[in-house]
Amino acid sequence: MVSEHLARPLVDAFGRVHRDLRISLTDKCNLRCAYCMPPEGVPWLSKNNILTTDELVRVAQVAAALGIVEVRLTGGEPLLRQDAVDVVRRMAAIEGATGPLEVSMTTNGMALPRVAADLAEAGLARVNISLDTLNKERFHELTHRDRLADVLAGIDAALAAGLNPVKINAVAMRDVNDDELVDLVRFAARSGCEMRFIEQMPLDAGHLWSRVAMVRGEEILAQLEQAFTLTPLPGRGAAPAERFLVDGGPTTVGVIRSVTKPFCGACDRVRITADGQLRNCLFAREESDLLTVLRSGGTDDDVAELMHRCIAGKLPGHGINDPGFLQPDRPMSAIGG
């Protein structure tokens, strides 16, 4: 149990209250998306350094005592972890100050036909599914895997299991899929999903990201506005996506402009990597070693104190647009989305 003097909200020096915890279950993935890792993959983390389920649950319990209300399970591909359903079940049973934790997941969807119903029964609230193209050959070229049909089946399985809203995430890439943005929105509308477009961020393993090549959010919106009437939706809060009604609704589309229109001022997220490193920003250059605290006899107060210290050191923004910006050493797959 966390003592009373530490059981207080995670507030940084700029007054941002942190309520959203992203936990990576594994750094492994069964796709090789070009913006994340090279075709040959990257060195995986040692199995001995991956947080156990008991450790994950303990951290989530402490986080709930500090005001966290949502846990997003990420990877890599989180469903490559064999006990993912058990992780969901145990985390969804954790009580915070406002009730049970809301547990969601970001996945490539390929395992959902097998486990979507079990995840829903275990208490998973909703899923975000990554899908950058509807073209079979292009999907193969982008991911180095011929698995588009499996992702589409995963979307169907998530909808059938009631994991709503099912959100589809696409990274907009110049001369790769930027001619499919309208088609993706139409696909999402037919499927009953919510579409999200994301500006490509400097988080690839090869450090090949280019600001010039990046498709800007304003370009995404301009292309969509040629096909649809977009009506801005109010009440964004700390959400990363600007949301719009499509042709009056009910379909919505979101655009996440992490680079050109950062939302750092409202950020309420903190991240834990699969190997137990606490990160106060997706682009943080420093991490706090939670794994050692957990495995060296640290108390819940020790975990809480480390979380408070980590958040207290959070910078006002990610710094992508600063002249001295340095890309994180870890790629997205090793950080967790």
Short mmCIF file of C-alpha atoms in Angstrom, two decimals:
data_model
loop_
_atom_site.label_atom_id
_atom_site.label_comp_id
_atom_site.label_asym_id
_atom_site.label_seq_id
_atom_site.Cartn_x
_atom_site.Cartn_y
_atom_site.Cartn_z
CA MET A 1 0.00 0.00 0.00
CA VAL A 2 1.13 3.53 -0.74
CA SER A 3 1.39 5.75 2.33
CA GLU A 4 -0.91 8.75 2.63
CA HIS A 5 1.78 11.38 2.03
CA LEU A 6 2.73 9.75 -1.32
CA ALA A 7 -0.80 8.84 -2.43
CA ARG A 8 -1.26 12.13 -4.24
CA PRO A 9 -1.68 12.93 -7.95
CA LEU A 10 1.29 12.83 -10.31
CA VAL A 11 1.69 16.54 -11.04
CA ASP A 12 4.71 17.96 -12.84
CA ALA A 13 6.34 21.37 -12.46
CA PHE A 14 3.99 22.83 -15.07
CA GLY A 15 0.79 21.74 -13.34
CA ARG A 16 -0.02 18.83 -15.66
CA VAL A 17 -1.85 16.04 -13.82
CA HIS A 18 -0.98 12.58 -15.13
CA ARG A 19 -3.86 10.13 -15.41
CA ASP A 20 -2.86 7.93 -18.37
CA LEU A 21 -0.27 5.15 -18.04
CA ARG A 22 1.11 3.41 -21.14
CA ILE A 23 2.67 0.02 -20.37
CA SER A 24 4.63 -1.94 -22.95
CA LEU A 25 4.14 -5.69 -22.54
CA THR A 26 6.93 -6.63 -24.95
CA ASP A 27 9.31 -5.03 -27.43
CA LYS A 28 8.79 -7.88 -29.90
CA CYS A 29 6.63 -7.47 -32.99
CA ASN A 30 5.61 -9.74 -35.86
CA LEU A 31 5.60 -6.89 -38.40
CA ARG A 32 8.50 -4.75 -39.61
CA CYS A 33 6.88 -1.40 -40.34
CA ALA A 34 9.41 0.88 -42.00
CA TYR A 35 8.81 3.79 -39.60
CA CYS A 36 9.48 1.58 -36.58
CA MET A 37 12.19 -0.99 -37.30
CA PRO A 38 14.32 -2.32 -40.14
CA PRO A 39 13.35 -5.50 -42.07
CA GLU A 40 15.89 -7.58 -40.17
CA GLY A 41 14.44 -6.43 -36.85
CA VAL A 42 16.33 -5.11 -33.84
CA PRO A 43 17.97 -6.88 -30.88
CA TRP A 44 15.24 -7.97 -28.47
CA LEU A 45 15.32 -7.28 -24.76
CA SER A 46 16.50 -10.07 -22.50
CA LYS A 47 13.59 -12.17 -21.21
CA ASN A 48 14.98 -11.88 -17.69
CA ASN A 49 14.59 -8.11 -17.87
CA ILE A 50 10.96 -8.11 -18.99
CA LEU A 51 8.52 -7.17 -16.23
CA THR A 52 6.60 -10.16 -14.92
CA THR A 53 2.83 -10.10 -14.69
CA ASP A 54 2.99 -9.70 -10.91
CA GLU A 55 5.35 -6.75 -11.34
CA LEU A 56 3.11 -5.16 -13.98
CA VAL A 57 0.07 -5.49 -11.72
CA ARG A 58 1.94 -4.10 -8.72
CA VAL A 59 3.05 -1.03 -10.66
CA ALA A 60 -0.49 -0.50 -11.95
CA GLN A 61 -1.84 -0.72 -8.38
CA VAL A 62 0.61 1.93 -7.21
CA ALA A 63 -0.18 4.09 -10.22
CA ALA A 64 -3.91 3.83 -9.48
CA ALA A 65 -3.23 5.07 -5.95
CA LEU A 66 -1.49 8.09 -7.50
CA GLY A 67 -4.46 9.04 -9.67
CA ILE A 68 -3.92 7.02 -12.85
CA VAL A 69 -7.33 6.14 -14.30
CA GLU A 70 -6.43 4.54 -17.65
CA VAL A 71 -3.83 1.94 -18.59
CA ARG A 72 -3.02 1.45 -22.29
CA LEU A 73 -1.18 -1.80 -23.05
CA THR A 74 1.25 -1.48 -25.93
CA GLY A 75 4.33 -3.06 -27.48
CA GLY A 76 5.96 -4.03 -29.79
CA GLU A 77 2.91 -6.15 -30.34
CA PRO A 78 1.30 -6.73 -26.92
CA LEU A 79 -0.60 -9.84 -28.01
CA LEU A 80 2.69 -11.66 -28.60
CA ARG A 81 2.85 -11.89 -24.82
CA GLN A 82 1.30 -15.25 -23.96
CA ASP A 83 -0.42 -14.04 -20.79
CA ALA A 84 -1.83 -10.83 -22.27
CA VAL A 85 -5.41 -11.82 -21.42
CA ASP A 86 -4.43 -12.48 -17.80
CA VAL A 87 -2.66 -9.11 -17.64
CA VAL A 88 -5.86 -7.42 -18.83
CA ARG A 89 -8.02 -9.33 -16.35
CA ARG A 90 -5.85 -8.47 -13.37
CA MET A 91 -5.42 -4.82 -14.30
CA ALA A 92 -9.12 -4.30 -15.01
CA ALA A 93 -9.81 -5.47 -11.45
CA ILE A 94 -7.63 -2.74 -9.90
CA GLU A 95 -9.62 -0.05 -8.10
CA GLY A 96 -8.52 3.55 -8.28
CA ALA A 97 -9.95 6.68 -6.69
CA THR A 98 -12.71 6.90 -9.31
CA GLY A 99 -13.38 3.19 -9.82
CA PRO A 100 -11.74 0.35 -11.76
CA LEU A 101 -8.89 1.16 -14.12
CA GLU A 102 -9.93 1.52 -17.75
CA VAL A 103 -7.74 -0.88 -19.70
CA SER A 104 -7.22 -0.41 -23.44
CA MET A 105 -4.73 -1.75 -25.97
CA THR A 106 -2.85 -0.74 -29.11
CA THR A 107 -2.26 -3.72 -31.41
CA ASN A 108 -1.65 -4.66 -35.01
CA GLY A 109 -4.78 -6.78 -34.70
CA MET A 110 -3.46 -10.00 -36.17
CA ALA A 111 -4.12 -12.07 -33.04
CA LEU A 112 -7.58 -10.61 -32.36
CA PRO A 113 -9.56 -13.30 -34.22
CA ARG A 114 -8.20 -15.73 -31.64
CA VAL A 115 -8.40 -13.63 -28.45
CA ALA A 116 -10.77 -10.66 -28.92
CA ALA A 117 -13.67 -12.34 -27.11
CA ASP A 118 -11.39 -13.41 -24.24
CA LEU A 119 -9.96 -9.88 -23.96
CA ALA A 120 -13.45 -8.41 -23.80
CA GLU A 121 -14.50 -10.91 -21.16
CA ALA A 122 -11.36 -10.10 -19.17
CA GLY A 123 -12.32 -6.42 -19.07
CA LEU A 124 -10.53 -4.79 -22.01
CA ALA A 125 -12.48 -1.64 -22.82
CA ARG A 126 -11.35 -0.84 -26.36
CA VAL A 127 -8.59 -1.24 -28.93
CA ASN A 128 -6.57 0.87 -31.33
CA ILE A 129 -5.54 -1.14 -34.39
CA SER A 130 -2.67 -0.06 -36.63
CA LEU A 131 -3.46 -0.13 -40.35
CA ASP A 132 -1.53 2.09 -42.76
CA THR A 133 -2.83 0.79 -46.08
CA LEU A 134 -5.67 -1.21 -47.62
CA ASN A 135 -3.49 -2.33 -50.53
CA LYS A 136 -2.22 -5.90 -50.16
CA GLU A 137 1.03 -5.38 -52.07
CA ARG A 138 1.71 -2.07 -50.35
CA PHE A 139 1.06 -3.63 -46.94
CA HIS A 140 3.60 -6.33 -47.74
CA GLU A 141 6.13 -3.77 -48.88
CA LEU A 142 5.63 -1.57 -45.82
CA THR A 143 5.58 -4.30 -43.16
CA HIS A 144 7.63 -7.02 -44.90
CA ARG A 145 4.81 -9.44 -44.07
CA ASP A 146 1.86 -10.63 -46.19
CA ARG A 147 -0.67 -10.22 -43.39
CA LEU A 148 -3.21 -7.59 -44.46
CA ALA A 149 -6.05 -10.14 -44.42
CA ASP A 150 -5.19 -11.01 -40.81
CA VAL A 151 -5.33 -7.36 -39.72
CA LEU A 152 -8.70 -6.90 -41.43
CA ALA A 153 -9.98 -10.05 -39.72
CA GLY A 154 -8.72 -8.62 -36.44
CA ILE A 155 -10.78 -5.45 -36.95
CA ASP A 156 -13.88 -7.59 -37.57
CA ALA A 157 -13.15 -9.63 -34.44
CA ALA A 158 -12.74 -6.52 -32.28
CA LEU A 159 -16.06 -5.15 -33.50
CA ALA A 160 -17.80 -8.50 -32.93
CA ALA A 161 -16.41 -8.64 -29.38
CA GLY A 162 -17.74 -5.15 -28.61
CA LEU A 163 -14.34 -3.54 -28.04
CA ASN A 164 -15.74 -0.15 -28.97
CA PRO A 165 -14.79 2.33 -30.09
CA VAL A 166 -12.42 0.48 -32.42
CA LYS A 167 -9.92 3.08 -33.58
CA ILE A 168 -7.77 2.57 -36.65
CA ASN A 169 -4.36 4.27 -36.54
CA ALA A 170 -2.50 5.14 -39.72
CA VAL A 171 0.84 6.91 -40.02
CA ALA A 172 0.64 9.19 -43.04
CA MET A 173 3.75 8.72 -45.22
CA ARG A 174 4.67 10.67 -48.32
CA ASP A 175 4.74 8.62 -51.51
CA VAL A 176 3.79 5.55 -49.50
CA ASN A 177 0.16 5.82 -48.41
CA ASP A 178 -0.70 9.52 -48.71
CA ASP A 179 -2.93 8.70 -51.68
CA GLU A 180 -5.11 6.43 -49.50
CA LEU A 181 -6.25 8.81 -46.77
CA VAL A 182 -9.76 9.26 -48.15
CA ASP A 183 -10.10 5.53 -48.81
CA LEU A 184 -9.08 4.75 -45.23
CA VAL A 185 -11.74 7.10 -43.84
CA ARG A 186 -14.37 5.49 -46.06
CA PHE A 187 -13.26 2.04 -44.95
CA ALA A 188 -13.50 3.06 -41.29
CA ALA A 189 -16.95 4.55 -41.85
CA ARG A 190 -18.22 1.34 -43.51
CA SER A 191 -16.76 -0.74 -40.70
CA GLY A 192 -18.09 1.38 -37.86
CA CYS A 193 -14.61 2.38 -36.70
CA GLU A 194 -12.94 5.70 -35.91
CA MET A 195 -10.03 6.71 -38.13
CA ARG A 196 -6.88 8.36 -36.75
CA PHE A 197 -4.06 9.79 -38.85
CA ILE A 198 -0.70 10.36 -37.20
CA GLU A 199 2.17 12.56 -38.33
CA GLN A 200 5.27 10.42 -38.65
CA MET A 201 7.54 11.02 -35.66
CA PRO A 202 11.32 10.60 -35.26
CA LEU A 203 11.12 7.22 -33.53
CA ASP A 204 12.42 4.82 -36.19
CA ALA A 205 15.28 2.47 -35.34
CA GLY A 206 17.36 3.68 -38.29
CA HIS A 207 17.00 7.36 -37.37
CA LEU A 208 16.01 8.12 -40.97
CA TRP A 209 13.06 10.40 -40.15
CA SER A 210 12.90 13.52 -42.28
CA ARG A 211 10.89 16.63 -41.50
CA VAL A 212 10.78 17.46 -45.22
CA ALA A 213 9.37 14.05 -46.15
CA MET A 214 6.83 14.01 -43.32
CA VAL A 215 3.17 14.47 -44.30
CA ARG A 216 1.99 17.40 -42.18
CA GLY A 217 -1.35 17.40 -40.42
CA GLU A 218 -2.55 20.36 -42.45
CA GLU A 219 -1.89 18.35 -45.62
CA ILE A 220 -3.93 15.46 -44.24
CA LEU A 221 -6.84 17.75 -43.45
CA ALA A 222 -6.63 19.50 -46.83
CA GLN A 223 -6.87 16.17 -48.65
CA LEU A 224 -9.77 14.97 -46.53
CA GLU A 225 -11.63 18.25 -47.00
CA GLN A 226 -11.64 17.67 -50.74
CA ALA A 227 -13.83 14.62 -50.18
CA PHE A 228 -15.70 15.33 -46.93
CA THR A 229 -17.17 18.12 -44.87
CA LEU A 230 -15.21 18.14 -41.61
CA THR A 231 -16.75 19.72 -38.51
CA PRO A 232 -14.40 20.21 -35.52
CA LEU A 233 -15.51 18.51 -32.31
CA PRO A 234 -14.97 20.37 -29.02
CA GLY A 235 -13.78 18.94 -25.73
CA ARG A 236 -10.41 17.56 -26.75
CA GLY A 237 -8.94 17.81 -23.25
CA ALA A 238 -5.70 15.85 -22.98
CA ALA A 239 -6.47 13.63 -25.99
CA PRO A 240 -3.75 13.67 -28.66
CA ALA A 241 -6.16 13.74 -31.61
CA GLU A 242 -8.07 16.69 -32.99
CA ARG A 243 -11.42 15.12 -33.90
CA PHE A 244 -13.83 16.00 -36.68
CA LEU A 245 -17.29 14.83 -37.67
CA VAL A 246 -17.29 13.51 -41.23
CA ASP A 247 -20.20 14.79 -43.33
CA GLY A 248 -22.19 15.54 -40.19
CA GLY A 249 -21.47 12.21 -38.49
CA PRO A 250 -21.70 9.76 -36.95
CA THR A 251 -18.29 8.92 -38.46
CA THR A 252 -15.37 10.81 -36.95
CA VAL A 253 -11.76 11.23 -38.00
CA GLY A 254 -8.87 12.35 -35.86
CA VAL A 255 -5.53 13.91 -36.74
CA ILE A 256 -2.58 13.69 -34.36
CA ARG A 257 -0.14 16.50 -35.12
CA SER A 258 2.62 15.59 -32.69
CA VAL A 259 5.25 17.41 -34.73
CA THR A 260 3.59 20.46 -36.30
CA LYS A 261 1.01 21.20 -33.61
CA PRO A 262 2.23 19.54 -30.41
CA PHE A 263 -0.18 19.04 -27.53
CA CYS A 264 2.51 18.84 -24.84
CA GLY A 265 0.82 21.53 -22.75
CA ALA A 266 -2.05 19.15 -21.96
CA CYS A 267 -0.10 15.88 -21.88
CA ASP A 268 -1.22 13.54 -19.10
CA ARG A 269 0.74 10.43 -20.11
CA VAL A 270 3.58 8.50 -18.50
CA ARG A 271 5.18 5.36 -19.97
CA ILE A 272 6.76 2.17 -18.71
CA THR A 273 8.88 0.13 -21.10
CA ALA A 274 8.75 -3.66 -21.19
CA ASP A 275 12.02 -3.77 -19.25
CA GLY A 276 10.70 -1.58 -16.46
CA GLN A 277 12.02 1.86 -17.35
CA LEU A 278 9.79 4.79 -16.48
CA ARG A 279 9.59 7.56 -19.11
CA ASN A 280 7.83 10.90 -18.56
CA CYS A 281 7.73 11.64 -22.31
CA LEU A 282 7.71 9.59 -25.49
CA PHE A 283 10.83 11.53 -26.54
CA ALA A 284 12.59 11.53 -23.17
CA ARG A 285 16.35 11.09 -23.27
CA GLU A 286 16.42 9.84 -19.67
CA GLU A 287 14.60 7.00 -17.94
CA SER A 288 13.94 6.07 -14.30
CA ASP A 289 14.84 2.51 -13.36
CA LEU A 290 11.69 0.95 -11.96
CA LEU A 291 12.87 -2.61 -12.58
CA THR A 292 15.70 -2.34 -10.05
CA VAL A 293 13.39 -0.89 -7.41
CA LEU A 294 10.93 -3.75 -7.90
CA ARG A 295 13.59 -6.46 -7.76
CA SER A 296 15.72 -5.11 -4.92
CA GLY A 297 13.05 -5.22 -2.21
CA GLY A 298 11.63 -1.77 -2.84
CA THR A 299 8.33 -0.94 -1.16
CA ASP A 300 5.23 0.48 -2.80
CA ASP A 301 6.30 3.83 -1.36
CA ASP A 302 9.63 3.47 -3.15
CA VAL A 303 7.80 2.84 -6.43
CA ALA A 304 5.51 5.82 -5.79
CA GLU A 305 8.42 8.08 -4.90
CA LEU A 306 10.24 7.15 -8.11
CA MET A 307 7.12 7.91 -10.15
CA HIS A 308 6.74 11.30 -8.48
CA ARG A 309 10.41 12.15 -9.11
CA CYS A 310 10.16 11.09 -12.74
CA ILE A 311 7.08 13.24 -13.37
CA ALA A 312 8.56 16.19 -11.48
CA GLY A 313 11.43 16.21 -13.99
CA LYS A 314 9.20 16.31 -17.08
CA LEU A 315 10.13 19.02 -19.58
CA PRO A 316 7.52 21.47 -20.91
CA GLY A 317 7.58 19.86 -24.37
CA HIS A 318 9.10 17.10 -26.47
CA GLY A 319 11.52 19.47 -28.20
CA ILE A 320 11.16 18.05 -31.72
CA ASN A 321 11.15 21.56 -33.10
CA ASP A 322 14.14 22.75 -31.07
CA PRO A 323 17.46 23.21 -32.93
CA GLY A 324 19.25 20.82 -30.57
CA PHE A 325 16.65 18.04 -30.67
CA LEU A 326 18.08 14.52 -30.44
CA GLN A 327 16.00 11.48 -31.31
CA PRO A 328 15.60 8.96 -28.45
CA ASP A 329 18.06 6.09 -28.53
CA ARG A 330 15.22 3.56 -28.34
CA PRO A 331 12.90 3.05 -31.32
CA MET A 332 9.14 3.11 -30.88
CA SER A 333 8.96 -0.68 -30.57
CA ALA A 334 11.19 -0.60 -27.48
CA ILE A 335 9.48 2.40 -25.87
CA GLY A 336 5.84 1.47 -26.29
CA GLY A 337 3.20 3.62 -27.97
#
